[in-house]
Amino acid sequence: MDCASCARTVHSYLEKQGLHQVQVNFATGEVQFEKPGDTREEPIRQGLASLGYQVLDRDRTAQTSGKAGWLGTHLRRFLFCLPFTAILLLPMIPLEGLQVLADNRLQLLLCLPVYGTGMAFFGRSALRSLRAGLPNMNVLIALGATAAFAYSLYGTLSGQPAAYRFYETSASIITLVFFGHFLEELAVRSTRRALEDLVRAQPVMANMIAFDDQHQEQIFPVESAHLRTGDLILVRAGEQVPADGKILWGEVTVNESILTGESVPVARKAKDLLLGGSVLVSGTARVQVTAVGEQTVLSGIIRLVRQVEGQKPPVQRLADRISAVFVPVVLGLAAMTLAANWLVLGSFTPALLRAVAVLVIACPCAMGLATPAAVAVGLGRGARNGVLFRQAASLELFRDIRQVVFDKTGTLTTGRFRITHYQVLEESPGVPVMEEAAFRQIAASLEKYSAHPVAACIHTEWKTRELAAWSRVEEIRGAGMQATDRQGNIYRAGSYAFAGEGIPDNGHRVYLSRNGRPLGWIDVADEIRPEAPAVVAWLRARGLHTVLLSGDRPEPCRQLASRLGIDEVFAGQSPEQKMTKVAELRAAAPTLMVGDGINDAPALACATIGMSLSEASQLAVQTAQVVLMNQGLRQLPLALGLGRHTYRTIRQNLFWAFAYNIIAIPVAALGWLSPGLGALAMGFSDVVLAINSVRLSVKRVI
């Protein structure tokens, strides 16, 4: 695709074929859609080919490698046309020896290869777009080059070569536009470098462990693409982990920077997860493969980034509306330029050159590239540093955020609890309602089925081989666990309101009851995330209002808020209350909500932007618009800064795109710019946008 109108042509065609949710990304050349089950892909491919587009599979490198014709790239077309165009331009140098090249028939012969190459590309694309009813930028190029060539050809055939010789203009337009397209390809490719680094990290060799018929262990190399879930592999120091897997044996340190942005190696031991794409810094591990191919975390990141790249933030809507009518408007302006200059100057030749300059300097590509280029760089930098944006609109929304709401457990704290104290209630003085061993067994058996960090702590510390058997178990969101044993007794473990009523002291963390009768309570302690104080201080220093919104008891919440310097606290909130409170806060000012649990999902969905941690529950991750992959809040400032600066870059790009066309078209119409320079300026307009976008990958955003 050569311009935004090409993307619109593809989009319209696919929708006419009955496809849904069509997203066409001009900058990346990628198309995403949903298709009904009975839709065949081959006719759609053939239809797109009839419009002049080659459909590639996902692995575009493998598909295009070695298959392009000898004039199959813009660089080759430019290099082919350049010698002919250079010779055509030589007579413009005031030297006697070069004037022999000014012969009209020689100029025609030199121009024909360039014009033929240009029409094979621009002309064919222009005709196909006109047949589809959606003229693209190549209509402008083909029309401008053809006007200059036809005018010159008329002079040659009519015997008036001196007054009608503009072969060099036609050749210059075609050659310089090919050069501009080549520069644009280089620039756009640089905007996707971060994502391409992730893609290149995927195919690696693996050391597969197998056993021969003598039960002797054998290790042999295989490509990661051949691994299957359940395979055993050996990963040594210095090697890249070929697929996601669980460590069965070994203690290692791992560099997970490609996935999390955290360059400091982390320790991993037996039962820990190794992420495909990470690199072992030290140690050796035997690993059981848990996910391969499209199911790995790295593939999920790449798939998500590509999906979001195809989305358009609201700021792009104005550019889309203008791009939709850009080519017809420019054709009208060129016709007006020709007529007005012919009347004013009284000569057709300079009027035609000015009209041609208007055609070739107009650049709808700039408007189509403004948003995708910035979004690609922003998403790529985010992915490289462990910040995944699930929606392109989030990049624009970040600029308005005025307050940040935090969940407590697992978000501001590590979620790694330990049991500090527990007590079994007494039925009568000195007579407990049950044995302590039975109390611990019931608590561990109940909490086994919950993903909450407090529940996981209780189950891990108190689990035994003989856990209680339940006929029914369910988790009451925001309250606790409830189970029924085979005798019909109903057990509960959770909050005071859920399981502790009847106990005088409601200041404990977990209460246990049977058939509504309290059995005892358990206290656990959590630790603050090391990065939390610095993150909260950074937010407050920039004038953002901070809020702690938790289902925990008021006293621990107030203590945590006091230690971190959080402005406002809402404790003891159920999931519904959290959602209502976030809605109230959002109504007052744009709000970012950061959470990690199932009970945070409604509030995350209700916030202006929902942000989740990578180790959060799947429901929270799926609900959030932004996911932090580095196991903590460290990259929260980067996410905020990157969102704001990406939006700022988009606005700068759009300003340049509009300003360029608003200024360049009148300049060309007034005759202050030749068609050749106009063609070169058109190509460089895209390069300016791409360079401005690439700055986002290195500029300071926090």
JSON list of N, CA, C and O in Angstrom, two decimals, residues 194-222:
[
{"chain": "A", "resi": 194, "resn": "ALA", "atom": "N", "xyz": [11.38, -2.05, 17.26]},
{"chain": "A", "resi": 194, "resn": "ALA", "atom": "CA", "xyz": [11.23, -2.71, 18.57]},
{"chain": "A", "resi": 194, "resn": "ALA", "atom": "C", "xyz": [10.43, -3.99, 18.44]},
{"chain": "A", "resi": 194, "resn": "ALA", "atom": "O", "xyz": [10.78, -5.03, 19.02]},
{"chain": "A", "resi": 195, "resn": "LEU", "atom": "N", "xyz": [9.33, -3.95, 17.67]},
{"chain": "A", "resi": 195, "resn": "LEU", "atom": "CA", "xyz": [8.53, -5.16, 17.49]},
{"chain": "A", "resi": 195, "resn": "LEU", "atom": "C", "xyz": [9.29, -6.20, 16.68]},
{"chain": "A", "resi": 195, "resn": "LEU", "atom": "O", "xyz": [9.23, -7.40, 16.98]},
{"chain": "A", "resi": 196, "resn": "GLU", "atom": "N", "xyz": [10.04, -5.77, 15.67]},
{"chain": "A", "resi": 196, "resn": "GLU", "atom": "CA", "xyz": [10.81, -6.72, 14.87]},
{"chain": "A", "resi": 196, "resn": "GLU", "atom": "C", "xyz": [11.88, -7.40, 15.72]},
{"chain": "A", "resi": 196, "resn": "GLU", "atom": "O", "xyz": [12.21, -8.57, 15.48]},
{"chain": "A", "resi": 197, "resn": "ASP", "atom": "N", "xyz": [12.44, -6.69, 16.71]},
{"chain": "A", "resi": 197, "resn": "ASP", "atom": "CA", "xyz": [13.40, -7.33, 17.63]},
{"chain": "A", "resi": 197, "resn": "ASP", "atom": "C", "xyz": [12.74, -8.47, 18.38]},
{"chain": "A", "resi": 197, "resn": "ASP", "atom": "O", "xyz": [13.35, -9.52, 18.60]},
{"chain": "A", "resi": 198, "resn": "LEU", "atom": "N", "xyz": [11.49, -8.25, 18.79]},
{"chain": "A", "resi": 198, "resn": "LEU", "atom": "CA", "xyz": [10.76, -9.32, 19.48]},
{"chain": "A", "resi": 198, "resn": "LEU", "atom": "C", "xyz": [10.53, -10.50, 18.56]},
{"chain": "A", "resi": 198, "resn": "LEU", "atom": "O", "xyz": [10.69, -11.66, 18.94]},
{"chain": "A", "resi": 199, "resn": "VAL", "atom": "N", "xyz": [10.14, -10.22, 17.32]},
{"chain": "A", "resi": 199, "resn": "VAL", "atom": "CA", "xyz": [9.87, -11.29, 16.37]},
{"chain": "A", "resi": 199, "resn": "VAL", "atom": "C", "xyz": [11.12, -12.10, 16.08]},
{"chain": "A", "resi": 199, "resn": "VAL", "atom": "O", "xyz": [11.09, -13.33, 16.03]},
{"chain": "A", "resi": 200, "resn": "ARG", "atom": "N", "xyz": [12.26, -11.41, 15.92]},
{"chain": "A", "resi": 200, "resn": "ARG", "atom": "CA", "xyz": [13.51, -12.11, 15.63]},
{"chain": "A", "resi": 200, "resn": "ARG", "atom": "C", "xyz": [13.94, -12.99, 16.79]},
{"chain": "A", "resi": 200, "resn": "ARG", "atom": "O", "xyz": [14.71, -13.93, 16.61]},
{"chain": "A", "resi": 201, "resn": "ALA", "atom": "N", "xyz": [13.45, -12.71, 17.98]},
{"chain": "A", "resi": 201, "resn": "ALA", "atom": "CA", "xyz": [13.87, -13.49, 19.15]},
{"chain": "A", "resi": 201, "resn": "ALA", "atom": "C", "xyz": [13.19, -14.84, 19.20]},
{"chain": "A", "resi": 201, "resn": "ALA", "atom": "O", "xyz": [13.54, -15.68, 20.01]},
{"chain": "A", "resi": 202, "resn": "GLN", "atom": "N", "xyz": [12.21, -15.09, 18.33]},
{"chain": "A", "resi": 202, "resn": "GLN", "atom": "CA", "xyz": [11.42, -16.30, 18.47]},
{"chain": "A", "resi": 202, "resn": "GLN", "atom": "C", "xyz": [12.12, -17.59, 18.00]},
{"chain": "A", "resi": 202, "resn": "GLN", "atom": "O", "xyz": [12.21, -18.53, 18.75]},
{"chain": "A", "resi": 203, "resn": "PRO", "atom": "N", "xyz": [12.59, -17.68, 16.74]},
{"chain": "A", "resi": 203, "resn": "PRO", "atom": "CA", "xyz": [13.10, -18.97, 16.28]},
{"chain": "A", "resi": 203, "resn": "PRO", "atom": "C", "xyz": [14.50, -19.25, 16.83]},
{"chain": "A", "resi": 203, "resn": "PRO", "atom": "O", "xyz": [15.46, -18.58, 16.47]},
{"chain": "A", "resi": 204, "resn": "VAL", "atom": "N", "xyz": [14.63, -20.25, 17.70]},
{"chain": "A", "resi": 204, "resn": "VAL", "atom": "CA", "xyz": [15.92, -20.62, 18.28]},
{"chain": "A", "resi": 204, "resn": "VAL", "atom": "C", "xyz": [16.01, -22.14, 18.31]},
{"chain": "A", "resi": 204, "resn": "VAL", "atom": "O", "xyz": [15.02, -22.85, 18.10]},
{"chain": "A", "resi": 205, "resn": "MET", "atom": "N", "xyz": [17.20, -22.64, 18.59]},
{"chain": "A", "resi": 205, "resn": "MET", "atom": "CA", "xyz": [17.40, -24.08, 18.74]},
{"chain": "A", "resi": 205, "resn": "MET", "atom": "C", "xyz": [17.17, -24.48, 20.20]},
{"chain": "A", "resi": 205, "resn": "MET", "atom": "O", "xyz": [17.41, -23.68, 21.12]},
{"chain": "A", "resi": 206, "resn": "ALA", "atom": "N", "xyz": [16.73, -25.70, 20.39]},
{"chain": "A", "resi": 206, "resn": "ALA", "atom": "CA", "xyz": [16.47, -26.21, 21.74]},
{"chain": "A", "resi": 206, "resn": "ALA", "atom": "C", "xyz": [17.20, -27.53, 21.92]},
{"chain": "A", "resi": 206, "resn": "ALA", "atom": "O", "xyz": [17.39, -28.29, 20.97]},
{"chain": "A", "resi": 207, "resn": "ASN", "atom": "N", "xyz": [17.62, -27.79, 23.17]},
{"chain": "A", "resi": 207, "resn": "ASN", "atom": "CA", "xyz": [18.26, -29.06, 23.53]},
{"chain": "A", "resi": 207, "resn": "ASN", "atom": "C", "xyz": [17.18, -29.98, 24.09]},
{"chain": "A", "resi": 207, "resn": "ASN", "atom": "O", "xyz": [16.79, -29.85, 25.25]},
{"chain": "A", "resi": 208, "resn": "MET", "atom": "N", "xyz": [16.69, -30.88, 23.28]},
{"chain": "A", "resi": 208, "resn": "MET", "atom": "CA", "xyz": [15.58, -31.74, 23.69]},
{"chain": "A", "resi": 208, "resn": "MET", "atom": "C", "xyz": [16.11, -32.98, 24.41]},
{"chain": "A", "resi": 208, "resn": "MET", "atom": "O", "xyz": [17.10, -33.58, 23.99]},
{"chain": "A", "resi": 209, "resn": "ILE", "atom": "N", "xyz": [15.45, -33.34, 25.51]},
{"chain": "A", "resi": 209, "resn": "ILE", "atom": "CA", "xyz": [15.84, -34.52, 26.30]},
{"chain": "A", "resi": 209, "resn": "ILE", "atom": "C", "xyz": [14.93, -35.67, 25.93]},
{"chain": "A", "resi": 209, "resn": "ILE", "atom": "O", "xyz": [13.69, -35.54, 25.95]},
{"chain": "A", "resi": 210, "resn": "ALA", "atom": "N", "xyz": [15.53, -36.80, 25.57]},
{"chain": "A", "resi": 210, "resn": "ALA", "atom": "CA", "xyz": [14.75, -38.01, 25.25]},
{"chain": "A", "resi": 210, "resn": "ALA", "atom": "C", "xyz": [15.50, -39.22, 25.82]},
{"chain": "A", "resi": 210, "resn": "ALA", "atom": "O", "xyz": [16.64, -39.10, 26.29]},
{"chain": "A", "resi": 211, "resn": "PHE", "atom": "N", "xyz": [14.86, -40.37, 25.77]},
{"chain": "A", "resi": 211, "resn": "PHE", "atom": "CA", "xyz": [15.46, -41.59, 26.33]},
{"chain": "A", "resi": 211, "resn": "PHE", "atom": "C", "xyz": [15.40, -42.70, 25.28]},
{"chain": "A", "resi": 211, "resn": "PHE", "atom": "O", "xyz": [14.39, -42.86, 24.58]},
{"chain": "A", "resi": 212, "resn": "ASP", "atom": "N", "xyz": [16.53, -43.42, 25.18]},
{"chain": "A", "resi": 212, "resn": "ASP", "atom": "CA", "xyz": [16.57, -44.52, 24.19]},
{"chain": "A", "resi": 212, "resn": "ASP", "atom": "C", "xyz": [15.95, -45.78, 24.78]},
{"chain": "A", "resi": 212, "resn": "ASP", "atom": "O", "xyz": [15.42, -45.76, 25.91]},
{"chain": "A", "resi": 213, "resn": "ASP", "atom": "N", "xyz": [16.02, -46.88, 24.03]},
{"chain": "A", "resi": 213, "resn": "ASP", "atom": "CA", "xyz": [15.39, -48.12, 24.49]},
{"chain": "A", "resi": 213, "resn": "ASP", "atom": "C", "xyz": [16.09, -48.73, 25.69]},
{"chain": "A", "resi": 213, "resn": "ASP", "atom": "O", "xyz": [15.57, -49.65, 26.33]},
{"chain": "A", "resi": 214, "resn": "GLN", "atom": "N", "xyz": [17.29, -48.23, 26.02]},
{"chain": "A", "resi": 214, "resn": "GLN", "atom": "CA", "xyz": [18.00, -48.68, 27.22]},
{"chain": "A", "resi": 214, "resn": "GLN", "atom": "C", "xyz": [17.77, -47.72, 28.39]},
{"chain": "A", "resi": 214, "resn": "GLN", "atom": "O", "xyz": [18.45, -47.82, 29.41]},
{"chain": "A", "resi": 215, "resn": "HIS", "atom": "N", "xyz": [16.81, -46.80, 28.21]},
{"chain": "A", "resi": 215, "resn": "HIS", "atom": "CA", "xyz": [16.47, -45.81, 29.23]},
{"chain": "A", "resi": 215, "resn": "HIS", "atom": "C", "xyz": [17.63, -44.87, 29.54]},
{"chain": "A", "resi": 215, "resn": "HIS", "atom": "O", "xyz": [17.72, -44.32, 30.63]},
{"chain": "A", "resi": 216, "resn": "GLN", "atom": "N", "xyz": [18.53, -44.72, 28.55]},
{"chain": "A", "resi": 216, "resn": "GLN", "atom": "CA", "xyz": [19.63, -43.78, 28.70]},
{"chain": "A", "resi": 216, "resn": "GLN", "atom": "C", "xyz": [19.22, -42.41, 28.15]},
{"chain": "A", "resi": 216, "resn": "GLN", "atom": "O", "xyz": [18.64, -42.32, 27.07]},
{"chain": "A", "resi": 217, "resn": "GLU", "atom": "N", "xyz": [19.57, -41.38, 28.90]},
{"chain": "A", "resi": 217, "resn": "GLU", "atom": "CA", "xyz": [19.18, -40.03, 28.50]},
{"chain": "A", "resi": 217, "resn": "GLU", "atom": "C", "xyz": [19.98, -39.58, 27.29]},
{"chain": "A", "resi": 217, "resn": "GLU", "atom": "O", "xyz": [21.20, -39.73, 27.25]},
{"chain": "A", "resi": 218, "resn": "GLN", "atom": "N", "xyz": [19.28, -39.03, 26.30]},
{"chain": "A", "resi": 218, "resn": "GLN", "atom": "CA", "xyz": [19.91, -38.50, 25.10]},
{"chain": "A", "resi": 218, "resn": "GLN", "atom": "C", "xyz": [19.48, -37.03, 24.93]},
{"chain": "A", "resi": 218, "resn": "GLN", "atom": "O", "xyz": [18.32, -36.69, 25.16]},
{"chain": "A", "resi": 219, "resn": "ILE", "atom": "N", "xyz": [20.43, -36.19, 24.52]},
{"chain": "A", "resi": 219, "resn": "ILE", "atom": "CA", "xyz": [20.13, -34.78, 24.27]},
{"chain": "A", "resi": 219, "resn": "ILE", "atom": "C", "xyz": [20.48, -34.47, 22.81]},
{"chain": "A", "resi": 219, "resn": "ILE", "atom": "O", "xyz": [21.60, -34.75, 22.37]},
{"chain": "A", "resi": 220, "resn": "PHE", "atom": "N", "xyz": [19.51, -33.94, 22.07]},
{"chain": "A", "resi": 220, "resn": "PHE", "atom": "CA", "xyz": [19.77, -33.62, 20.66]},
{"chain": "A", "resi": 220, "resn": "PHE", "atom": "C", "xyz": [19.08, -32.30, 20.31]},
{"chain": "A", "resi": 220, "resn": "PHE", "atom": "O", "xyz": [18.03, -31.96, 20.87]},
{"chain": "A", "resi": 221, "resn": "PRO", "atom": "N", "xyz": [19.70, -31.54, 19.40]},
{"chain": "A", "resi": 221, "resn": "PRO", "atom": "CA", "xyz": [19.15, -30.22, 19.06]},
{"chain": "A", "resi": 221, "resn": "PRO", "atom": "C", "xyz": [17.95, -30.32, 18.13]},
{"chain": "A", "resi": 221, "resn": "PRO", "atom": "O", "xyz": [17.93, -31.14, 17.20]},
{"chain": "A", "resi": 222, "resn": "VAL", "atom": "N", "xyz": [16.95, -29.48, 18.37]},
{"chain": "A", "resi": 222, "resn": "VAL", "atom": "CA", "xyz": [15.79, -29.36, 17.49]},
{"chain": "A", "resi": 222, "resn": "VAL", "atom": "C", "xyz": [15.42, -27.89, 17.39]},
{"chain": "A", "resi": 222, "resn": "VAL", "atom": "O", "xyz": [15.76, -27.09, 18.26]}
]
